[in-house]
PDB file of C-alpha atoms in Angstrom:
ATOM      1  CA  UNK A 167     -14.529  -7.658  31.670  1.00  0.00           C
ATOM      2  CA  UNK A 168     -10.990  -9.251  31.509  1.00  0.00           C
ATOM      3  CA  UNK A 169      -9.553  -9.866  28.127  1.00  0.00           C
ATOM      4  CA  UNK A 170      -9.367 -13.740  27.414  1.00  0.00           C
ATOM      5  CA  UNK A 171      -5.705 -13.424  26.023  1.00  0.00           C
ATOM      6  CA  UNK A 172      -4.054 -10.527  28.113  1.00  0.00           C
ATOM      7  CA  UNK A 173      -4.968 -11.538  31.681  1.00  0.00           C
ATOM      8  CA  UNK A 174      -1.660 -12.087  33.519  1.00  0.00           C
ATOM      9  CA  UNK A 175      -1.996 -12.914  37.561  1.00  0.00           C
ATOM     10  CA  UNK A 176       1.618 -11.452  38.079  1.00  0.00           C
ATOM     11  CA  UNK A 177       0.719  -8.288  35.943  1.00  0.00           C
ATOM     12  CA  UNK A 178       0.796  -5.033  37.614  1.00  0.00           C
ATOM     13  CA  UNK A 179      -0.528  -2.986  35.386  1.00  0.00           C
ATOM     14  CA  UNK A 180      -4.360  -2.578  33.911  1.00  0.00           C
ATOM     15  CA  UNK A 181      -5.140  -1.237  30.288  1.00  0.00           C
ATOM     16  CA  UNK A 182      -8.419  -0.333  30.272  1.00  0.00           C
ATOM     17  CA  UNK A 183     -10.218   0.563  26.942  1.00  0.00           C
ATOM     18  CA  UNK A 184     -13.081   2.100  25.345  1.00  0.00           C
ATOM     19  CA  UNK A 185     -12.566   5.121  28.366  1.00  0.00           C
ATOM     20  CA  UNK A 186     -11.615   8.868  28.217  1.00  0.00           C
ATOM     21  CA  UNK A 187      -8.960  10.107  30.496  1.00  0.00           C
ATOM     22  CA  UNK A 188     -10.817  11.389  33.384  1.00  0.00           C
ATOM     23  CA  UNK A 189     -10.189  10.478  37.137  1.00  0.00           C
ATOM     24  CA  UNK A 190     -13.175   8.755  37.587  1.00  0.00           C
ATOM     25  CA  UNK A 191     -12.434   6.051  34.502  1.00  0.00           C
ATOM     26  CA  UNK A 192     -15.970   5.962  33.791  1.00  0.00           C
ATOM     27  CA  UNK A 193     -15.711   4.012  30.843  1.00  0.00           C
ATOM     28  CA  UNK A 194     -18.272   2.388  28.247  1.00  0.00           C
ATOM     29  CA  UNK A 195     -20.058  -0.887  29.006  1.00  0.00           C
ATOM     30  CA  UNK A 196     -18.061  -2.211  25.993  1.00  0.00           C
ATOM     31  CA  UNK A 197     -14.090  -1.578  28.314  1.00  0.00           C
ATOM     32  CA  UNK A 198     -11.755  -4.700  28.369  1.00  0.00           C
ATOM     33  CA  UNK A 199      -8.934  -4.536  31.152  1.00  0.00           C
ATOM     34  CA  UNK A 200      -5.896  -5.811  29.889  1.00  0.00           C
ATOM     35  CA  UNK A 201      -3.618  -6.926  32.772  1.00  0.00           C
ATOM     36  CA  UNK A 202      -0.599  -6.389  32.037  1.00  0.00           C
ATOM     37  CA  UNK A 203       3.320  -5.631  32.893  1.00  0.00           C
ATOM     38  CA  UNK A 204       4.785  -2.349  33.838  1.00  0.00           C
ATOM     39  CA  UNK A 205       8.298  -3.850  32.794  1.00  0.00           C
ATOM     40  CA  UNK A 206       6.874  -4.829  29.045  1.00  0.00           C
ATOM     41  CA  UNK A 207       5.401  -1.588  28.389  1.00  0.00           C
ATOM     42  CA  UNK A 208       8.485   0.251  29.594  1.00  0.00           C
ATOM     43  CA  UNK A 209      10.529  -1.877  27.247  1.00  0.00           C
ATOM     44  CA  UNK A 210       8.305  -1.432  24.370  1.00  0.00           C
ATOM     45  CA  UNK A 211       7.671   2.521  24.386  1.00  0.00           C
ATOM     46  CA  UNK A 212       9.733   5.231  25.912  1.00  0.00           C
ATOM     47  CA  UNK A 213       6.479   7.056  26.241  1.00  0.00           C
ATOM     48  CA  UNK A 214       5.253   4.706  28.844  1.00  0.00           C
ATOM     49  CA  UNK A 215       8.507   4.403  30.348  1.00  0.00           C
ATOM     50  CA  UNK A 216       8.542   7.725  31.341  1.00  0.00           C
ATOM     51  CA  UNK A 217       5.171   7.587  31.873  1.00  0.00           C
ATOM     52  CA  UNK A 218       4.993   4.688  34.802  1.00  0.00           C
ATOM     53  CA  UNK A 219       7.880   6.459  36.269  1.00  0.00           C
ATOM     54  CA  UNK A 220       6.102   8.623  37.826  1.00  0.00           C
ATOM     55  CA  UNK A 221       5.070   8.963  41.308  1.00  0.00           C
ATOM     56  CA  UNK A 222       1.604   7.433  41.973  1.00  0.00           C
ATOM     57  CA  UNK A 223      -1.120  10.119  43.029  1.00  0.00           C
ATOM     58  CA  UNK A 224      -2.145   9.960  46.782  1.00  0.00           C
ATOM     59  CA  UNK A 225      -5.715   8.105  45.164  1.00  0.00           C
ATOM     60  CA  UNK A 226      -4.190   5.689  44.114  1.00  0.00           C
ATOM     61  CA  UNK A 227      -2.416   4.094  47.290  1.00  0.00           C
ATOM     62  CA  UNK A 228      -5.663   2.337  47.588  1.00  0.00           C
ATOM     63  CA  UNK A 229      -5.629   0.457  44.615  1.00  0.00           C
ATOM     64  CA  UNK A 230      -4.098  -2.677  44.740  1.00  0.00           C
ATOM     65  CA  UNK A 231      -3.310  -2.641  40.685  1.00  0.00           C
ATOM     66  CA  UNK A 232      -3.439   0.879  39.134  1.00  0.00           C
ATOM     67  CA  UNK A 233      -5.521   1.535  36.129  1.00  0.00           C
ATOM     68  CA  UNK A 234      -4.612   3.447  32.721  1.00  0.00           C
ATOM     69  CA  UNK A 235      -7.413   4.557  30.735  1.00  0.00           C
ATOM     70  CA  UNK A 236      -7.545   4.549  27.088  1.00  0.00           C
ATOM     71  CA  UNK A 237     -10.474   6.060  24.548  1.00  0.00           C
ATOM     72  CA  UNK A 238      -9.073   3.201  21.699  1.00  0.00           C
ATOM     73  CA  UNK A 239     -11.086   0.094  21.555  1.00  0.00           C
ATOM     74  CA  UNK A 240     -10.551  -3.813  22.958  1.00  0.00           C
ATOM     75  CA  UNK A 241      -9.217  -4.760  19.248  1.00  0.00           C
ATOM     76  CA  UNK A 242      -6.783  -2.030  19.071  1.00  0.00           C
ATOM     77  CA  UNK A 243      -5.522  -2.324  22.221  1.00  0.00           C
ATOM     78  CA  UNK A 244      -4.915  -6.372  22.042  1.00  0.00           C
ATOM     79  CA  UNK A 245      -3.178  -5.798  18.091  1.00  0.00           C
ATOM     80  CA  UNK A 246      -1.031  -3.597  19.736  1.00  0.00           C
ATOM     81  CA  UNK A 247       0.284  -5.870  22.886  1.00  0.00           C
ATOM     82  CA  UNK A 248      -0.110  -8.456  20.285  1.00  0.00           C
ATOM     83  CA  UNK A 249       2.784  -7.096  18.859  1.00  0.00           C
ATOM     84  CA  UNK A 250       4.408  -6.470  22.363  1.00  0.00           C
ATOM     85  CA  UNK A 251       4.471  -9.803  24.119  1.00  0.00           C
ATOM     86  CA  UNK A 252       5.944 -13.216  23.000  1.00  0.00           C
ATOM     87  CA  UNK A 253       2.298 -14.539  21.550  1.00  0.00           C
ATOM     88  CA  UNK A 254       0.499 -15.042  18.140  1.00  0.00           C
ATOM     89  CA  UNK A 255       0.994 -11.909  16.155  1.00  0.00           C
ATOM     90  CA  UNK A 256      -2.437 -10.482  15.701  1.00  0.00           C
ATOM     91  CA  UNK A 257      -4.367 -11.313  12.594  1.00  0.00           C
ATOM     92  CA  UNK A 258      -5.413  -7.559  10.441  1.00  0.00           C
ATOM     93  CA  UNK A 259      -7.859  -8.704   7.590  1.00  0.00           C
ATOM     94  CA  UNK A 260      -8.877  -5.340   6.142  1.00  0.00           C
ATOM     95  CA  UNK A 261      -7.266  -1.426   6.348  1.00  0.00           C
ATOM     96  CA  UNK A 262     -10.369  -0.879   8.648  1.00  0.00           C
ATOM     97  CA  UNK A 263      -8.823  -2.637  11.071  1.00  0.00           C
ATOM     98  CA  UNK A 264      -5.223  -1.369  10.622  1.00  0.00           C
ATOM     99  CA  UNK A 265      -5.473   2.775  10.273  1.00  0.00           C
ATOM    100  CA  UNK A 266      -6.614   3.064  13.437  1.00  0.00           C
ATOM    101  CA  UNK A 267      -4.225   0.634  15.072  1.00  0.00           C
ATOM    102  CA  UNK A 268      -1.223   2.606  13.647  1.00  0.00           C
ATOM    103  CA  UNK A 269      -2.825   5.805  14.815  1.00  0.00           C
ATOM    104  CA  UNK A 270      -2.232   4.160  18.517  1.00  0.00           C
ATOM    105  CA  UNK A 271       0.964   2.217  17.917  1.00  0.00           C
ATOM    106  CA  UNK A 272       2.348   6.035  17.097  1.00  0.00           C
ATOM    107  CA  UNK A 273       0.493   7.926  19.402  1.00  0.00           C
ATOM    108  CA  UNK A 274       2.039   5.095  22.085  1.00  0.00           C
ATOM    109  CA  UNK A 275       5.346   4.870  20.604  1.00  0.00           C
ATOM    110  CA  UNK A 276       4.899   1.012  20.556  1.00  0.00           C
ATOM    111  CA  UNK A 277       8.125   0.921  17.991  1.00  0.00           C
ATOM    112  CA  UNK A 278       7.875  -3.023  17.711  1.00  0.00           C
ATOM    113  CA  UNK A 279       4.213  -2.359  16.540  1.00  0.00           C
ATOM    114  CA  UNK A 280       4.693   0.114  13.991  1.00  0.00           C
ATOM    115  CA  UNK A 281       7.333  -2.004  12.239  1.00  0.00           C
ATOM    116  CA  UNK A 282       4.577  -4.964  12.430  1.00  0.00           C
ATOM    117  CA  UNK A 283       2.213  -2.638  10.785  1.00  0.00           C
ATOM    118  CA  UNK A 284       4.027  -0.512   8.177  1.00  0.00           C
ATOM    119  CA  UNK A 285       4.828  -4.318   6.882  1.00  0.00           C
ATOM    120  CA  UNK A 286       1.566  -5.312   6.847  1.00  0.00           C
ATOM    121  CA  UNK A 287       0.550  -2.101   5.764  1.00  0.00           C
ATOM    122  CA  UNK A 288       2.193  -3.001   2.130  1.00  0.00           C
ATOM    123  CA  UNK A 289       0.989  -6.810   2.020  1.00  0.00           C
ATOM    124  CA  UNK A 290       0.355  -7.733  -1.714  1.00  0.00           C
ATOM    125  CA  UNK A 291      -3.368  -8.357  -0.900  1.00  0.00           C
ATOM    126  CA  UNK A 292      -3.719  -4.619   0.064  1.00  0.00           C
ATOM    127  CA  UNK A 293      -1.849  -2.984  -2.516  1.00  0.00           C
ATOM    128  CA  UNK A 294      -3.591  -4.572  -5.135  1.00  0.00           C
ATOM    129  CA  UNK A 295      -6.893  -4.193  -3.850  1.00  0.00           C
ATOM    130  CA  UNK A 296      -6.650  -0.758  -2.115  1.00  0.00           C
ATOM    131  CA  UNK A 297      -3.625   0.958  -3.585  1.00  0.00           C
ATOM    132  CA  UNK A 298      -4.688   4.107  -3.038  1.00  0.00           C
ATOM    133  CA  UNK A 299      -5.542   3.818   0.440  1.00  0.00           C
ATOM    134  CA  UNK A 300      -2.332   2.526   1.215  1.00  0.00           C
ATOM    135  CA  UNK A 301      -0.541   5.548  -0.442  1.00  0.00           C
ATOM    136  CA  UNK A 302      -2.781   7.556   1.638  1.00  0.00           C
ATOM    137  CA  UNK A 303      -1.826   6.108   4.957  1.00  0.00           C
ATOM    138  CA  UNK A 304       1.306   6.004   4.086  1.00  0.00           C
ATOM    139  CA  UNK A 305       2.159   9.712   3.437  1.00  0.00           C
ATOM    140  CA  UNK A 306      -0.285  10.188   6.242  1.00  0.00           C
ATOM    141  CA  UNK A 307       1.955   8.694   8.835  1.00  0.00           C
ATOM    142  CA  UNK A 308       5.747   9.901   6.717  1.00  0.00           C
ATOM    143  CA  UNK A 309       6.174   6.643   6.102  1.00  0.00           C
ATOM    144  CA  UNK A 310       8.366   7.162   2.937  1.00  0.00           C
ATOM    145  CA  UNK A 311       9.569   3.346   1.825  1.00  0.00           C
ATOM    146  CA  UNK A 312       5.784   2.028   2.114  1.00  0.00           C
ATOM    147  CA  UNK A 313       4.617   5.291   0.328  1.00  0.00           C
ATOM    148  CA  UNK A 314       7.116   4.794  -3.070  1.00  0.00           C
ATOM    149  CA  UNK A 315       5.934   1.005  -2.909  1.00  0.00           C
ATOM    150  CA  UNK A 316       2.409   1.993  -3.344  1.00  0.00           C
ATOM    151  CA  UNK A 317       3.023   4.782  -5.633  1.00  0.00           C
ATOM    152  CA  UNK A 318       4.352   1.792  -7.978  1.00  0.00           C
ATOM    153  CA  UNK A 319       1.149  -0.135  -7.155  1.00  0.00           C
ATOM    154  CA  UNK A 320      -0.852   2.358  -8.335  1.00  0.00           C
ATOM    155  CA  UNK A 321       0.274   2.829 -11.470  1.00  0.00           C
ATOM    156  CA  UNK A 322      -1.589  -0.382 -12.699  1.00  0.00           C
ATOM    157  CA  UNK A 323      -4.852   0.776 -12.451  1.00  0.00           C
ATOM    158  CA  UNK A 324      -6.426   3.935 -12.949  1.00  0.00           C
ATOM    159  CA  UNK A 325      -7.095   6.371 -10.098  1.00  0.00           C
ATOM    160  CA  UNK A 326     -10.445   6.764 -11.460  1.00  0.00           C
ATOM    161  CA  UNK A 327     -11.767   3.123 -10.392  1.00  0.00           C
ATOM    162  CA  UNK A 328      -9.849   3.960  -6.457  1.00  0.00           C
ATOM    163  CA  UNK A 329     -13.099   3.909  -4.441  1.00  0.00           C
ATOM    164  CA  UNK A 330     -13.601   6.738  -1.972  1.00  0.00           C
ATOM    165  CA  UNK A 331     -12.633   6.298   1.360  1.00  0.00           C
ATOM    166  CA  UNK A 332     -12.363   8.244   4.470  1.00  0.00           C
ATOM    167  CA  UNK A 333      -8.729   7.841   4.597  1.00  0.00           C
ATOM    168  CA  UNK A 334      -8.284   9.600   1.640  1.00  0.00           C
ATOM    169  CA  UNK A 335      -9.407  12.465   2.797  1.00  0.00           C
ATOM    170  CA  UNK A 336      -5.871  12.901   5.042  1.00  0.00           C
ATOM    171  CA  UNK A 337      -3.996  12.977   1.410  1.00  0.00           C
ATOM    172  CA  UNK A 338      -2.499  16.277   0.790  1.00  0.00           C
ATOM    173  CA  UNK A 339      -2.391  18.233  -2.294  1.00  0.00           C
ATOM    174  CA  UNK A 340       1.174  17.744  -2.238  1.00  0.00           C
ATOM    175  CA  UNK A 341       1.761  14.185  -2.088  1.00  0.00           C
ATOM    176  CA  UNK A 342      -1.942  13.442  -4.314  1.00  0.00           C
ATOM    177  CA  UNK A 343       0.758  16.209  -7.161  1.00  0.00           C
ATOM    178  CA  UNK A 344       3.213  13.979  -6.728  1.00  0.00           C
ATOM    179  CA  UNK A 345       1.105  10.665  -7.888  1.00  0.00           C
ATOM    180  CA  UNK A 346      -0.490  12.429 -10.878  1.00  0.00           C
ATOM    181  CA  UNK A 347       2.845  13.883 -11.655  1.00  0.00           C
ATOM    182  CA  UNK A 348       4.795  10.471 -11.387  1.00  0.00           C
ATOM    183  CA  UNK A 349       2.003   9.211 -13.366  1.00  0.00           C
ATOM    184  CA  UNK A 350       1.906  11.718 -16.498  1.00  0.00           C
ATOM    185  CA  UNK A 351       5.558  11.801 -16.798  1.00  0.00           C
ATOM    186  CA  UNK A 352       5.963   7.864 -16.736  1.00  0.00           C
ATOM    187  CA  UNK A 353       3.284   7.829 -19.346  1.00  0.00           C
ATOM    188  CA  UNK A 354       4.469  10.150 -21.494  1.00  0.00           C
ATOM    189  CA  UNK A 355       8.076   8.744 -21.419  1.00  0.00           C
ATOM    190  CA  UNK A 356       6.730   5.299 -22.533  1.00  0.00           C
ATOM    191  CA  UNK A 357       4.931   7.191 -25.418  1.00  0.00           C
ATOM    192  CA  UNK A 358       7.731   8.174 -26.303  1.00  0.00           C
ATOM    193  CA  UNK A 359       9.219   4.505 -26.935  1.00  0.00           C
ATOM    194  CA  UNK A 360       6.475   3.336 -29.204  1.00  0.00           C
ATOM    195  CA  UNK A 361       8.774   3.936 -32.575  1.00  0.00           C
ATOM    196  CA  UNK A 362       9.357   0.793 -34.736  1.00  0.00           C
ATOM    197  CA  UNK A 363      12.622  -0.226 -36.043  1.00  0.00           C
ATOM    198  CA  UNK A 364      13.640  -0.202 -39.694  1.00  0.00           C
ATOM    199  CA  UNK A 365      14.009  -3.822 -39.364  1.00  0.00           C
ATOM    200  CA  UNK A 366      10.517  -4.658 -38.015  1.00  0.00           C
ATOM    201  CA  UNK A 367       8.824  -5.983 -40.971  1.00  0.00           C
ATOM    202  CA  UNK A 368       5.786  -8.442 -42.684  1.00  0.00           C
ATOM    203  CA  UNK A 369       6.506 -10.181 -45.674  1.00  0.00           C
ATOM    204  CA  UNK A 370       3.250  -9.438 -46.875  1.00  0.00           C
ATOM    205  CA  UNK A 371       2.402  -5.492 -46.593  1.00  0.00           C
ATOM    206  CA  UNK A 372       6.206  -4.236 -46.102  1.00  0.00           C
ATOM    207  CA  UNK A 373       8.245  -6.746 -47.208  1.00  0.00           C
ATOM    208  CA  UNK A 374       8.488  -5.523 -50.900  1.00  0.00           C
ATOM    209  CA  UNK A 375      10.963  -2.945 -52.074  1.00  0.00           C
ATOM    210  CA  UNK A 376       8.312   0.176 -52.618  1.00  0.00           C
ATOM    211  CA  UNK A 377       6.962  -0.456 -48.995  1.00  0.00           C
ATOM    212  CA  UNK A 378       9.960  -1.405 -47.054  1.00  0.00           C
ATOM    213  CA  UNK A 379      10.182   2.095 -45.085  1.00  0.00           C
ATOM    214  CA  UNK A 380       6.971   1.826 -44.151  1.00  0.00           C
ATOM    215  CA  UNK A 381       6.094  -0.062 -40.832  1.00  0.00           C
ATOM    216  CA  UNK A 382       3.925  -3.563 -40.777  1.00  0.00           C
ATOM    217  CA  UNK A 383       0.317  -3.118 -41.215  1.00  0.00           C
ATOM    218  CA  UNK A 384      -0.489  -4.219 -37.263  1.00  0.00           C
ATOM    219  CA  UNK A 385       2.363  -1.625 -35.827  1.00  0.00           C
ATOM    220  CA  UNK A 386      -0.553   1.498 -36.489  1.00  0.00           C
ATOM    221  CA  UNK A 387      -3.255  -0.325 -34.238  1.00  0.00           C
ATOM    222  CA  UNK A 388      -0.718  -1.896 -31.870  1.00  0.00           C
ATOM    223  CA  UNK A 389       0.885   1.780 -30.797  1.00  0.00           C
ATOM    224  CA  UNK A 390      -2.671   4.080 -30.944  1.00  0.00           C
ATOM    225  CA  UNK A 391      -3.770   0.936 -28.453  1.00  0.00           C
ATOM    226  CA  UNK A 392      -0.537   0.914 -26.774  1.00  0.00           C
ATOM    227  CA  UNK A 393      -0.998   5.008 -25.947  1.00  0.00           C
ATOM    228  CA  UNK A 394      -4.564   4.685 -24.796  1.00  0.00           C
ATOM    229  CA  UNK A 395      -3.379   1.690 -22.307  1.00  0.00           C
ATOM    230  CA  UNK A 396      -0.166   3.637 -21.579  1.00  0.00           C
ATOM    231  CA  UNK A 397      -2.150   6.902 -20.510  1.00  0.00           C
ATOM    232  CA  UNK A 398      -4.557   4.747 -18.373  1.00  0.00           C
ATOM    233  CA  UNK A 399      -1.447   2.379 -16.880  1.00  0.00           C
ATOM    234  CA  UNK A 400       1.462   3.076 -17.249  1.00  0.00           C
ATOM    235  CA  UNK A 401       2.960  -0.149 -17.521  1.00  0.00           C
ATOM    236  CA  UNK A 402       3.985  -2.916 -19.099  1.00  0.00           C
ATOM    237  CA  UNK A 403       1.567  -5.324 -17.605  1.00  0.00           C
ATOM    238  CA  UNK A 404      -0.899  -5.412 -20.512  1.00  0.00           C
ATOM    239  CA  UNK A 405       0.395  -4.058 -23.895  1.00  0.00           C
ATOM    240  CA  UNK A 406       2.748  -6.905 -24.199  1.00  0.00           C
ATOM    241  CA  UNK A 407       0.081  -9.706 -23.590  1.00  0.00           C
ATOM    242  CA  UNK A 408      -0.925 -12.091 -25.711  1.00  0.00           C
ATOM    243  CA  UNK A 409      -4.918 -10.852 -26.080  1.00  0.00           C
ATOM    244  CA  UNK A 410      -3.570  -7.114 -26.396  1.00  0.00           C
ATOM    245  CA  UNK A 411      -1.292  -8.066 -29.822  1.00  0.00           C
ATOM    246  CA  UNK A 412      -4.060 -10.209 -31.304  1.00  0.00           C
ATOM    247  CA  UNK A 413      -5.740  -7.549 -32.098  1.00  0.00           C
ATOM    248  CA  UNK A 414      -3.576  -5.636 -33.681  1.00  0.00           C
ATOM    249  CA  UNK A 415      -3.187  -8.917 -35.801  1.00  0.00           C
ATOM    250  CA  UNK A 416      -6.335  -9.202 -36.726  1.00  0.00           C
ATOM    251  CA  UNK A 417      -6.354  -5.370 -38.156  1.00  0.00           C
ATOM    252  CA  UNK A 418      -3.258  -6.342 -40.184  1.00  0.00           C
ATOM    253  CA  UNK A 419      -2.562  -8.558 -43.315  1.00  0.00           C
ATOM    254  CA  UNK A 420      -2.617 -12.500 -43.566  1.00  0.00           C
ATOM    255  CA  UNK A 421       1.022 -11.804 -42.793  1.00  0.00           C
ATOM    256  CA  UNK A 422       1.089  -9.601 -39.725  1.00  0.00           C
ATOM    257  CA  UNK A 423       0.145 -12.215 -37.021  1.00  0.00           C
ATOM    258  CA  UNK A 424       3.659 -13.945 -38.091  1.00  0.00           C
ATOM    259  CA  UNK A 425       5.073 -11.116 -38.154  1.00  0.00           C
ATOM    260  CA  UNK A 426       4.282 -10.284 -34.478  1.00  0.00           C
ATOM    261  CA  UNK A 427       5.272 -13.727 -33.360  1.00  0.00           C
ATOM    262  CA  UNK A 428       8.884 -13.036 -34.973  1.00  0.00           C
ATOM    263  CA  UNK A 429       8.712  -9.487 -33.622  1.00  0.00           C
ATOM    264  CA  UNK A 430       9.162 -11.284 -30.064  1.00  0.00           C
ATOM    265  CA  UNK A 431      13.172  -9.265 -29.824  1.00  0.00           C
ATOM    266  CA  UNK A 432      11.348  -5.980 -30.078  1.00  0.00           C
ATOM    267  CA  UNK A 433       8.680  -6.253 -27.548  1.00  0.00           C
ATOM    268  CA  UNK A 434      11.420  -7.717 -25.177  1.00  0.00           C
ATOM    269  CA  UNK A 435      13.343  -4.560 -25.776  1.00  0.00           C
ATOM    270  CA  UNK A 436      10.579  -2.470 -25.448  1.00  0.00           C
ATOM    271  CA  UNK A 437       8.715  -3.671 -22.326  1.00  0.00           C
ATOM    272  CA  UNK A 438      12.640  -3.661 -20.359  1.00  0.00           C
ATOM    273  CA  UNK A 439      12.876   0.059 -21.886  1.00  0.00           C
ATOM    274  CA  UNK A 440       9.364   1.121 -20.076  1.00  0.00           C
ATOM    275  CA  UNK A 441      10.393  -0.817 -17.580  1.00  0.00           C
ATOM    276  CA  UNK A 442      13.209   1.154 -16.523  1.00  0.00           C
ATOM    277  CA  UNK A 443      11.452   4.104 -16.392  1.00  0.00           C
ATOM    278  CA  UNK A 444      10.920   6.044 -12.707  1.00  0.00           C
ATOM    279  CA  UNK A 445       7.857   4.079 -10.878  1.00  0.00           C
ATOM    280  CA  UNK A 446       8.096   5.853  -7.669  1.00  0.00           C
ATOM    281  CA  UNK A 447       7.566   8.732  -5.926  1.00  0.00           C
TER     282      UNK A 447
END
């Protein structure tokens, strides 16, 4: 069977997938030929340009267009000359679909590919669903930019809820150190931040003389909360929003909630401070 998309009449060249590398290309009933151009692949990997260099065997005289195994399926095979050749870039809905296409775009040395990839690899839809499976790919293949950006990704949710995945099991100790270390420091320096200002006060519970060292009422709740979330995420993302400080308002006096809305110059200072912190690998 032809594929309906790579099919040329002037191509001199057949891709042929689902089938080992054996002389006899017996291959699987599921093979697609891909007919394509020596030129093109030559261009787009140095691997196959020094491969289709080289002299023909005496078999293959016979055959009018010569024929290049490969054990990777029809869908990894068209993503990758997807990629290659002036048509639609291919469409990669789920990491299912793009491990194993990287695997070949390296193991081919399709460079044009691998760029495609290791940018689609980090598409927002994918780090936020599947963080950690991104990370893991990512160190898997070296890829050092796309690893950093989904070591920051990660640190909004807990590694707890990461499901399992196969992929993860190609993490190394190393680089899985590195996450929980990145993790617990960034935490811990944020921690760190949660001290109130002398000049963060309620006129109802610390706005008299006797009390006026002491912090508002809500600030006890707010930072034991604040820790907890911090330790979980280290981020700003959620102890700065609006449902997180209503509780602490509601712990507080008839005051505090006032004094929370008029405490708006100290969260701003505090969210840029944890902000600033290290969020990558």
């Amino acid at each position: 069977m032809y594929s309906s998309v790579f099919n040329y009449l002037d191509g001199d060249f057949i891709l042929r997938s689902d089938c080992p590398y054996d002389d006899k290309l017996v291959c699987s009933s599921k093979s697609v030929d891909f007919r394509t151009h020596h030129c093109v692949l030559s261009a787009a990997s140095q691997l196959f340009e020094g491969m289709l260099s080289l002299p023909q065997p005496e078999s293959a005289k016979d055959t009018i267009i010569p024929i290049i195994p490969f054990p990777e399926p029809a869908s990894v095979l068209e993503t990758l000359l997807r990629y290659i050749y002036p048509v639609e870039a291919p469409v990669i809905r789920g990491l299912d679909e793009l491990a194993p296409a990287l695997e070949a775009a390296r193991k081919y040395d399709f460079a044009v590919a691998i760029e495609g990839l290791r940018r689609r690899l980090i598409a927002p839809e994918f780090l936020e669903a599947y963080p950690l499976r991104v990370y893991g790919l990512a160190t898997q293949y070296e890829l050092i930019e796309e690893a950093a950006i989904a070591s920051r990704a990660l640190l909004n949710t807990p590694l707890s809820a990461q499901e399992p995945h196969e992929d993860l099991k190609h993490i190394s100790a190393y680089d899985y150190h590195r996450l929980v270390v990145l993790r617990e420091m960034r935490a811990h320096a944020a921690i760190a931040l949660l001290t109130p200002p002398r000049d963060l006060k309620c006129m109802q519970c610390n706005g008299r003389w006797d009390k006026a060292r002491e912090p508002p009422r809500w600030w006890a709740d707010y930072r034991e909360r604040a820790k907890e979330e911090l330790r979980v995420r280290p981020t700003s993302a959620v102890i700065f929003s609006l449902p997180f400080l209503q509780q602490s308002a509601q712990v507080g006096c008839t005051g505090c909630a006032a004094s929370i809305l008029c405490s708006s110059w100290f969260f701003s200072q505090l969210r840029q401070s944890i902000d600033d912190l290290p969020a990558t690998i």
